[in-house]
Coordinates of N, CA, C and O in Angstrom, one line a residue:
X1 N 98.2 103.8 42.1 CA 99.6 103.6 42.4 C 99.8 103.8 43.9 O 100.6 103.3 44.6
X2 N 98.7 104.9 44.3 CA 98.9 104.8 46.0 C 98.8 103.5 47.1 O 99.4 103.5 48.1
X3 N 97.8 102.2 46.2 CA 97.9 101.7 47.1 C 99.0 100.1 47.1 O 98.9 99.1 47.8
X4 N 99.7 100.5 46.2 CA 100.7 99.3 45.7 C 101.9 99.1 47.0 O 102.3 98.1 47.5
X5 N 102.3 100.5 47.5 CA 103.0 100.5 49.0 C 102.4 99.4 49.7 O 103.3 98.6 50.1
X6 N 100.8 98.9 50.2 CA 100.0 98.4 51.0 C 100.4 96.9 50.5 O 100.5 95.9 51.3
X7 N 100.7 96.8 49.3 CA 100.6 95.6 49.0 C 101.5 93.9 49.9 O 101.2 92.7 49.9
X8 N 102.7 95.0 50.8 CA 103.6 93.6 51.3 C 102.7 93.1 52.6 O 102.9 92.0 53.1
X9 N 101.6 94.3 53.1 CA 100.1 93.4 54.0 C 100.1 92.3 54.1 O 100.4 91.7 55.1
X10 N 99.9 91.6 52.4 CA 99.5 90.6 51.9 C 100.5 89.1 52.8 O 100.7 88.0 52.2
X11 N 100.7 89.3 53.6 CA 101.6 88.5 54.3 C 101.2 87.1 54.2 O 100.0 86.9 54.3
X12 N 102.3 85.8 53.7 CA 102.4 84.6 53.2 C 101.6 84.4 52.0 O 101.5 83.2 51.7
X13 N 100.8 85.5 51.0 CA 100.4 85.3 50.4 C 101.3 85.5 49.0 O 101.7 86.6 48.9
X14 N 101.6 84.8 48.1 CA 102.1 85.1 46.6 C 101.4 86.0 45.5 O 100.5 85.7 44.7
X15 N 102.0 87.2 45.7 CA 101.2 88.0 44.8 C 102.0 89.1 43.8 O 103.0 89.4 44.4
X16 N 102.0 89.5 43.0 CA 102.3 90.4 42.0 C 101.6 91.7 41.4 O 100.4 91.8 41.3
X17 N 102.3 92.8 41.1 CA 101.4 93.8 40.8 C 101.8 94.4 39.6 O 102.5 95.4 39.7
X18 N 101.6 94.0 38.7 CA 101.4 94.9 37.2 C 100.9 96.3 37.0 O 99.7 96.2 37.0
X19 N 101.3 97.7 36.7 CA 100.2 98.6 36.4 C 101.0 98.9 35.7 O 102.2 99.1 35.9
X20 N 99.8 99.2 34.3 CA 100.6 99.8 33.2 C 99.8 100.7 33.0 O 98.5 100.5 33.1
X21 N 100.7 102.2 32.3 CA 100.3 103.6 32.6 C 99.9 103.4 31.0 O 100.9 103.4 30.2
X22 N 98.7 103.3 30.5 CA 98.0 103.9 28.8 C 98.7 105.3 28.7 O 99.6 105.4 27.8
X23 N 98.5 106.0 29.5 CA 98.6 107.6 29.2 C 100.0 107.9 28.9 O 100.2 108.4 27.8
X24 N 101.1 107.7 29.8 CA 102.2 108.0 29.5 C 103.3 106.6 29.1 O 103.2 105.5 29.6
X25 N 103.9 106.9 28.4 CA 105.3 105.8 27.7 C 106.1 105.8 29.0 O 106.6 106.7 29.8
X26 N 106.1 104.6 29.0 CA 107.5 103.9 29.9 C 107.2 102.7 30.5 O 106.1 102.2 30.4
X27 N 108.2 102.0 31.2 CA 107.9 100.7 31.7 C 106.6 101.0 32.9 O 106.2 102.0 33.3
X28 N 106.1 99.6 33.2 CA 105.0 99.3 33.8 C 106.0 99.0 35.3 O 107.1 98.6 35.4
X29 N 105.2 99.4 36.2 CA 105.5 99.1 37.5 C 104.7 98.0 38.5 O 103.5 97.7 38.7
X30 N 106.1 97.5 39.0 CA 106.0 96.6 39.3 C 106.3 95.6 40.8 O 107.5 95.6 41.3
X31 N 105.6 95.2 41.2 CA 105.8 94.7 42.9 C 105.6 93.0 42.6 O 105.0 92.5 41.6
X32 N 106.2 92.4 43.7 CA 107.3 92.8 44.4 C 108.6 93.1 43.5 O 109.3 94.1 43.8
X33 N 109.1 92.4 42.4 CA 110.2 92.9 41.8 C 110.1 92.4 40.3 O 109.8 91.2 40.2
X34 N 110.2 93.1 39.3 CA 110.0 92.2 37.7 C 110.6 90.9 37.6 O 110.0 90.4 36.6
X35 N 111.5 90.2 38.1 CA 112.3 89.2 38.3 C 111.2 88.0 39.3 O 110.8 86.9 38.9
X36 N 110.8 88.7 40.4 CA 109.8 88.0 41.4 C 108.7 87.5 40.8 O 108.3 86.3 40.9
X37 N 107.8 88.7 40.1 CA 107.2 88.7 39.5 C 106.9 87.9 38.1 O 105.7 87.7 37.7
X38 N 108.1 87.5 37.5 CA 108.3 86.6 36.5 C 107.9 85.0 36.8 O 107.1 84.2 36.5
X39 N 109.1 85.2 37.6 CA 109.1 83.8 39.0 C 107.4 82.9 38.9 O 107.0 81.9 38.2
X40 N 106.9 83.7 39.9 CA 105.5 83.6 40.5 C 104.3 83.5 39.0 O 103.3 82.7 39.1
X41 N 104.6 84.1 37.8 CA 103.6 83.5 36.6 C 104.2 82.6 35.7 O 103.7 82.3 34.6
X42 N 105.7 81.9 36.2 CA 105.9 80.9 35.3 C 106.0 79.7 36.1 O 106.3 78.6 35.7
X43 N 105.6 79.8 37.2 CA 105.4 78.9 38.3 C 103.9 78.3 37.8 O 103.6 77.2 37.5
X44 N 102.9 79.4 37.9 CA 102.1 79.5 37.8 C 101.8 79.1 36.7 O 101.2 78.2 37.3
X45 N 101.6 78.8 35.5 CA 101.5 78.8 34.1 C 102.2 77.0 33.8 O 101.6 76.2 33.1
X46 N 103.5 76.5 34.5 CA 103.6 75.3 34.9 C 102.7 74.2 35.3 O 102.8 73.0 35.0
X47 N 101.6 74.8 36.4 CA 100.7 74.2 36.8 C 99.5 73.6 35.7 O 99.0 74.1 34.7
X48 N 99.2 72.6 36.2 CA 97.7 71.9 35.2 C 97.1 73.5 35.5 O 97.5 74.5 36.1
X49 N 95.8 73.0 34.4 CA 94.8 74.1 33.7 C 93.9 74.3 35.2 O 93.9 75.4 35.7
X50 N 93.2 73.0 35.7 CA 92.7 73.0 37.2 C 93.1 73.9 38.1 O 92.5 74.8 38.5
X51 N 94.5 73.5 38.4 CA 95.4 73.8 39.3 C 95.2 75.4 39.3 O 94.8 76.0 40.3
X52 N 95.5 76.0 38.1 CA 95.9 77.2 38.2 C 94.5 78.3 38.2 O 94.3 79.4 38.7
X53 N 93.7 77.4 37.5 CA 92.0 78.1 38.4 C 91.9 78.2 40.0 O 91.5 79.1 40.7
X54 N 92.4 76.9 40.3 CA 92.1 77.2 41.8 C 93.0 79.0 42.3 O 92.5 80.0 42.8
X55 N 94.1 78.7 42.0 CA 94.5 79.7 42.4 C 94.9 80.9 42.3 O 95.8 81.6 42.7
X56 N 93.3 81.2 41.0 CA 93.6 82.7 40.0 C 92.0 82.9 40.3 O 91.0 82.6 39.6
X57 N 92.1 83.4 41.5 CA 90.2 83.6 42.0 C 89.9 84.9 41.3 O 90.6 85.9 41.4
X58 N 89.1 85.0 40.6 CA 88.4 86.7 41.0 C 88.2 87.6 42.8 O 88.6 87.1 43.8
X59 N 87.8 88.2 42.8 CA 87.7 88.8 44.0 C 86.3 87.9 44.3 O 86.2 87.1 45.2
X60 N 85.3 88.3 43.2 CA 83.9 87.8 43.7 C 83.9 86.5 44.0 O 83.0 86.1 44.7
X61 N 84.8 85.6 43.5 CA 84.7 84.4 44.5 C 85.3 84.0 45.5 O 84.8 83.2 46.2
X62 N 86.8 84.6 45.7 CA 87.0 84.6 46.6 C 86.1 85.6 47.9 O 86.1 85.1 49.0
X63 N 85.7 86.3 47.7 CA 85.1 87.0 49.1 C 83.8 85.8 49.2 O 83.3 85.6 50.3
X64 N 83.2 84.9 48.1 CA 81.7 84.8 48.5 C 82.5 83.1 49.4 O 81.9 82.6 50.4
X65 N 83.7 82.7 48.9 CA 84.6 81.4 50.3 C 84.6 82.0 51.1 O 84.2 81.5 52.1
X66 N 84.8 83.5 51.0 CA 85.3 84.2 52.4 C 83.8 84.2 53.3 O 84.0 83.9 54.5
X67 N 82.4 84.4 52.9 CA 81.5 84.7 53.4 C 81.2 83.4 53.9 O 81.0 83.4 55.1
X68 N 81.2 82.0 53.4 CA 80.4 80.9 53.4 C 81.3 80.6 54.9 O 80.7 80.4 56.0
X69 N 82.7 80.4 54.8 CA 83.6 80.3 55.7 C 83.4 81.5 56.8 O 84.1 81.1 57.8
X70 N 83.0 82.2 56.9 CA 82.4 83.0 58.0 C 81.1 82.4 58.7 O 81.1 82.2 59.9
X71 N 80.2 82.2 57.9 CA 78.7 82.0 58.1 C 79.0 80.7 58.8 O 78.6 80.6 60.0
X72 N 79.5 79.9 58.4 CA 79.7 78.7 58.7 C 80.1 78.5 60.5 O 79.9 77.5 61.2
X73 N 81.0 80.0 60.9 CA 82.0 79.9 62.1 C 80.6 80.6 62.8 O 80.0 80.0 63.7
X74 N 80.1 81.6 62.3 CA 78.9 82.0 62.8 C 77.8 80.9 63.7 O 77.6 80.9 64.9
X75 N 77.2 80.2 62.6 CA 76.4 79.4 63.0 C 77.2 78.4 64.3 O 76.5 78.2 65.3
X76 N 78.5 77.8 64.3 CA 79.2 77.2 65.0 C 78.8 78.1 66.2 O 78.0 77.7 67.0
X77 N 79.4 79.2 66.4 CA 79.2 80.0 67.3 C 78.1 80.0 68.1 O 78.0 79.8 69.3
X78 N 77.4 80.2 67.2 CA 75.7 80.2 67.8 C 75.5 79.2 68.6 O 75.1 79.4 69.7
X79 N 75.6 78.1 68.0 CA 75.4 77.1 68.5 C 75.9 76.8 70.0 O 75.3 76.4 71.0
X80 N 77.0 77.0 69.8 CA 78.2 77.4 71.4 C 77.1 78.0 72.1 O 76.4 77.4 72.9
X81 N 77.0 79.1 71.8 CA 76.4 80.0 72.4 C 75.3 79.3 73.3 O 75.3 79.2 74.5
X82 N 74.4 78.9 72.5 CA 72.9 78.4 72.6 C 73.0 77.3 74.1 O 72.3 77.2 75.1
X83 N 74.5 76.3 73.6 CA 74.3 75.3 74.7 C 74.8 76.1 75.7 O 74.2 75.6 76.8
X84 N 75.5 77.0 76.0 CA 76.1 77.7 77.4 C 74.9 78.4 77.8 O 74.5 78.6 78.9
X85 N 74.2 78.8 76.7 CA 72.9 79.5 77.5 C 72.0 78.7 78.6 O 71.6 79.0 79.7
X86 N 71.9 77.6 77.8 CA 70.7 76.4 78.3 C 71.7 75.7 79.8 O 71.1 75.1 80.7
X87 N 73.1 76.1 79.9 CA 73.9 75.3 80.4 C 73.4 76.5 81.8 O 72.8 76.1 82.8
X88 N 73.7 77.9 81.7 CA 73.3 78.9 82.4 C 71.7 78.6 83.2 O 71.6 78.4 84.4
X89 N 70.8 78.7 82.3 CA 69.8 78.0 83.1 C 69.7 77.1 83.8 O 68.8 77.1 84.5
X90 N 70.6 75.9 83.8 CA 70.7 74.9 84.2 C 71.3 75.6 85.8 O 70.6 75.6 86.8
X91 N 72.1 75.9 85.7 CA 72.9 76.9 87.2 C 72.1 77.8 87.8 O 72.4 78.1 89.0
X92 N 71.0 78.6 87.2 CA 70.7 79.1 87.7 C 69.3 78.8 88.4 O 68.9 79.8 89.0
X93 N 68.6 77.7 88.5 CA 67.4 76.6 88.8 C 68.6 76.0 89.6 O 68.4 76.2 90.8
X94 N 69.9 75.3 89.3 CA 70.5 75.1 90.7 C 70.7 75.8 91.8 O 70.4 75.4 93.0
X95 N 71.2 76.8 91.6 CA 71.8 77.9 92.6 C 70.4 78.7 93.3 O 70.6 79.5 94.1
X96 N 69.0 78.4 92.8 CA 68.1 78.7 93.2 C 68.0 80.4 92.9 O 67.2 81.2 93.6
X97 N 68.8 81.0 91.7 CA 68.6 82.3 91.3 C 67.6 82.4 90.2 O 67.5 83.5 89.6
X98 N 66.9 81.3 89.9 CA 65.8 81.5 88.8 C 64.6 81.1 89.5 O 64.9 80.2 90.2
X99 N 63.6 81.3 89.5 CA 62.0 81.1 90.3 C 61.1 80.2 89.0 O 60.1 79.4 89.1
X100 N 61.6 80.5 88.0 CA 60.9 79.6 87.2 C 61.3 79.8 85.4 O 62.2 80.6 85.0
X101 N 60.5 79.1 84.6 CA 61.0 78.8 83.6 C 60.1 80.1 82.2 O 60.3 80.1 81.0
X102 N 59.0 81.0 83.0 CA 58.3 81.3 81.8 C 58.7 82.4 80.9 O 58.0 82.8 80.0
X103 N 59.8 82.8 81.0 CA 60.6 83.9 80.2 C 61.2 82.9 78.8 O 61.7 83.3 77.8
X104 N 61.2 81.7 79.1 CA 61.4 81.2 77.9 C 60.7 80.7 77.1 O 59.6 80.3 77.4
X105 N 61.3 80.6 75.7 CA 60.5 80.0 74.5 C 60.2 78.8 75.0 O 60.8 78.4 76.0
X106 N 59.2 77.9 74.2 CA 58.9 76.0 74.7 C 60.2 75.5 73.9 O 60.6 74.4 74.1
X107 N 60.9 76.2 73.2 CA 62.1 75.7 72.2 C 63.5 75.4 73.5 O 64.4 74.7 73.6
X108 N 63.1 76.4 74.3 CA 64.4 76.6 74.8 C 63.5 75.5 76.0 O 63.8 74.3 75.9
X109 N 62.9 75.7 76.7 CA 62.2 75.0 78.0 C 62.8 73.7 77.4 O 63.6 73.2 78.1
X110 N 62.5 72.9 76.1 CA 62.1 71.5 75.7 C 63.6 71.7 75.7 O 64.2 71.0 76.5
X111 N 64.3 72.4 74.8 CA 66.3 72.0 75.5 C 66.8 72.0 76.7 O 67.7 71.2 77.0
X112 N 66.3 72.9 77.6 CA 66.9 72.9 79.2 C 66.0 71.1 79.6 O 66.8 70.3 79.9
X113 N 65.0 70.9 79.5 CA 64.7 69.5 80.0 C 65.0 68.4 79.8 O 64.8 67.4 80.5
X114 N 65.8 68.7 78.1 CA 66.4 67.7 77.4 C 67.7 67.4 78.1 O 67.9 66.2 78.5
X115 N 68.6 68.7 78.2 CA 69.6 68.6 78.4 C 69.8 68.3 80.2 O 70.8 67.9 80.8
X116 N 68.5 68.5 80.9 CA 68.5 67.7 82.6 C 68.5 66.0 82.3 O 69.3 65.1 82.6
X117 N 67.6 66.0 81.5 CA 67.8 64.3 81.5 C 68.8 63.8 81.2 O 69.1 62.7 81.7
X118 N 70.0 64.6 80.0 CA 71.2 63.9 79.9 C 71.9 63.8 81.0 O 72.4 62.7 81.5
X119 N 72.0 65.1 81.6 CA 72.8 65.2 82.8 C 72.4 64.3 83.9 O 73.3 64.1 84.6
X120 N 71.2 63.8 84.3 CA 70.5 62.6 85.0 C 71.2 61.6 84.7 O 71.9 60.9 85.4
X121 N 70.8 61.4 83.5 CA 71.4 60.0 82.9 C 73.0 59.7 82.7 O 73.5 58.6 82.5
X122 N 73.7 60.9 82.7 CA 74.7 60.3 82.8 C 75.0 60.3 84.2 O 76.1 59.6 84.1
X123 N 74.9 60.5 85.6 CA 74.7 60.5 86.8 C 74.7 59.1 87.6 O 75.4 58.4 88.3
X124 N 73.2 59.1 86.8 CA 72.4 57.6 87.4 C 74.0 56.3 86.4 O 74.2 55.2 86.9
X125 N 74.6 56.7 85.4 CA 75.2 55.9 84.6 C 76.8 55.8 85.3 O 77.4 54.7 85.2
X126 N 77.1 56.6 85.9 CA 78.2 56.6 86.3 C 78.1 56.0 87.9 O 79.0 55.3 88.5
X127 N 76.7 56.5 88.6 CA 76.5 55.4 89.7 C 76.5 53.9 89.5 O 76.9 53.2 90.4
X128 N 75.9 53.3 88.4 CA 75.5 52.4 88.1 C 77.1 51.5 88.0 O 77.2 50.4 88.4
X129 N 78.0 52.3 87.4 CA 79.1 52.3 86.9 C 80.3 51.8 88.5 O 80.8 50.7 88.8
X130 N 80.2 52.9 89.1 CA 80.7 52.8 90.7 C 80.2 51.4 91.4 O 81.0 50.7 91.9
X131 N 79.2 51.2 91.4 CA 78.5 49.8 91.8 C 79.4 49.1 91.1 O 80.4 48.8 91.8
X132 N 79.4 48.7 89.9 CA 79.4 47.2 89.1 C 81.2 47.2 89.7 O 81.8 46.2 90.0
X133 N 81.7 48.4 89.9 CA 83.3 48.3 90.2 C 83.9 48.1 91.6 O 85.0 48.0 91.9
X134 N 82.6 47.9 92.4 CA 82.7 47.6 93.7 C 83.7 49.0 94.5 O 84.7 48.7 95.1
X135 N 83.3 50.2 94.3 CA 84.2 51.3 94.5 C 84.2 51.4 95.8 O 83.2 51.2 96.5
X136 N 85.6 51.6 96.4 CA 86.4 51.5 97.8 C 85.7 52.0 98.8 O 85.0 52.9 98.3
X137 N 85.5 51.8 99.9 CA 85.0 52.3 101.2 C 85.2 53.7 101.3 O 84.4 54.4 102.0
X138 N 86.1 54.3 100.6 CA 86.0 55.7 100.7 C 85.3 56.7 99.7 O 85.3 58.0 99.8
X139 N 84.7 55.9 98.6 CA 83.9 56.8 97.9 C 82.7 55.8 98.6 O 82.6 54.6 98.7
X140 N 81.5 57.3 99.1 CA 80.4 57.5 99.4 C 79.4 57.6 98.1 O 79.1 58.7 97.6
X141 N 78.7 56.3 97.5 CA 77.5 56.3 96.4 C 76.3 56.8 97.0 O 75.8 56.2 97.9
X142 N 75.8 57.8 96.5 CA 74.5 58.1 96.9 C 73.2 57.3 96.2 O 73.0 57.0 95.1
X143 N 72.2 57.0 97.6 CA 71.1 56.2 97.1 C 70.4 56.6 95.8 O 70.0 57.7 95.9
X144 N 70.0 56.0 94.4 CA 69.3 56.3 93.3 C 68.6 57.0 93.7 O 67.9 56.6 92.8
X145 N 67.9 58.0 94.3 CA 66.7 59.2 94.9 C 66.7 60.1 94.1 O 67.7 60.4 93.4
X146 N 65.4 60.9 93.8 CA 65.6 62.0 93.0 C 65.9 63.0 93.9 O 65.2 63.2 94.9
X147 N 67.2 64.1 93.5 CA 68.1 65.1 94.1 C 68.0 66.3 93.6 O 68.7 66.5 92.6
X148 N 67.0 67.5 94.3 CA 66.6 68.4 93.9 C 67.0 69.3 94.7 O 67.2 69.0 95.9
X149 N 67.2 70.6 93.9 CA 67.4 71.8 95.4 C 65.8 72.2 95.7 O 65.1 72.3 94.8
X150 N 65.2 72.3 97.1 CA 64.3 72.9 97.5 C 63.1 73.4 96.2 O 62.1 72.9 95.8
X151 N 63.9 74.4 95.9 CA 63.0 75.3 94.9 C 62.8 74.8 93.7 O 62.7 75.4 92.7
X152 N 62.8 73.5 93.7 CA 63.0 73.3 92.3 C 61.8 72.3 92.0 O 61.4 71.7 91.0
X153 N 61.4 72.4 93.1 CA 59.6 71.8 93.0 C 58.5 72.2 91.9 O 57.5 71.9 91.3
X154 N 59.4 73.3 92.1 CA 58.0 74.0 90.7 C 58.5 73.6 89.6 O 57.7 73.5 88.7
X155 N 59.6 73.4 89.3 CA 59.8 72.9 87.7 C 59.8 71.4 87.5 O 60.3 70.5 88.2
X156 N 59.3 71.3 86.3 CA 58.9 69.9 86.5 C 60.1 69.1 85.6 O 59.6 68.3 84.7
X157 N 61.5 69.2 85.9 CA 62.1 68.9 84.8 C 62.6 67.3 85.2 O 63.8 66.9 85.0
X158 N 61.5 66.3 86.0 CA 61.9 65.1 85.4 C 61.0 64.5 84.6 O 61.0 63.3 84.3
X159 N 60.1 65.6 84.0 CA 59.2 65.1 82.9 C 60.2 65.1 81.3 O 60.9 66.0 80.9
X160 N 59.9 63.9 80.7 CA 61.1 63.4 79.7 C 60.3 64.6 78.6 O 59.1 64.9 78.5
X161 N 61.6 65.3 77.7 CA 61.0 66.5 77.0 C 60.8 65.6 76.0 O 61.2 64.4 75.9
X162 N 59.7 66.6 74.8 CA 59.6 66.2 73.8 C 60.6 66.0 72.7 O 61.2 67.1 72.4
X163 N 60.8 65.4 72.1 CA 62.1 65.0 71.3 C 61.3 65.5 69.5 O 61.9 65.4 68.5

């Protein structure tokens, strides 16, 4: 009974609380109000047979939506994660704050190489692009050349990674 107070939490959710006391005689108590309560299972009971499964979960299935719909934002996450990392190395071989590549896995090396050639190619695609548009005297196209910072001799990232 202590935790029936907790129950208005439940915010935009439609819910009802029944407890009926075995031990002692008297009415059963009731949230939000026996009238509300009525409401909400003849609503409920109106609905197709379908219908009203969907929306009469057990706990255990609802938490295991709850888990899959987690795992799911998880992995999304990760993933985030993963390209901002590879994106990080990418800045940091620019900016000349990284000396080289061997702290990493070949997993991650073969994504940072992957992910230079995209960035090349869209580059070279968007010069190609400037050309065909005859772009004004005041945008400056840079010659097709390969454009490296200094330090970046030691990595060999215009070798095409392995796919």
């Amino acid at each position: 009974m202590d935790q029936i107070p907790q129950a208005p939490n439940l915010h935009f959710v439609q819910a009802s609380i029944v407890v009926y006391n075995i031990d002692e005689a008297g009415d059963p108590v009731v949230w939000p109000s026996i009238e509300e309560a009525k409401n909400m299972w003849s609503k409920l009971m109106d609905m197709s047979e379908a219908t009203q499964k969907k929306w009469m979960q057990d706990s255990k299935t609802l938490l295991q939506q709850q888990i899959m719909k987690l795992n799911k934002k998880l992995d999304n996450l990760k993933a985030e994660n993963y390209k901002r990392e590879i994106t990080n190395i990418i800045s940091q071989i620019g900016g000349g704050h990284r000396k080289n590549l061997n702290d990493l896995s070949p997993e991650m090396v073969k994504n940072v190489k992957r992910e230079v050639a995209k960035l090349r190619e869209a580059i070279r695609n968007r010069i190609i692009e400037l050309h065909a548009q005859g772009a004004s005297s005041s945008v400056v196209v840079a010659p097709q050349v390969e454009i490296v910072a200094p330090h970046a001799s030691q990595f060999d990232l215009n070798e095409h990674p392995l796919v």
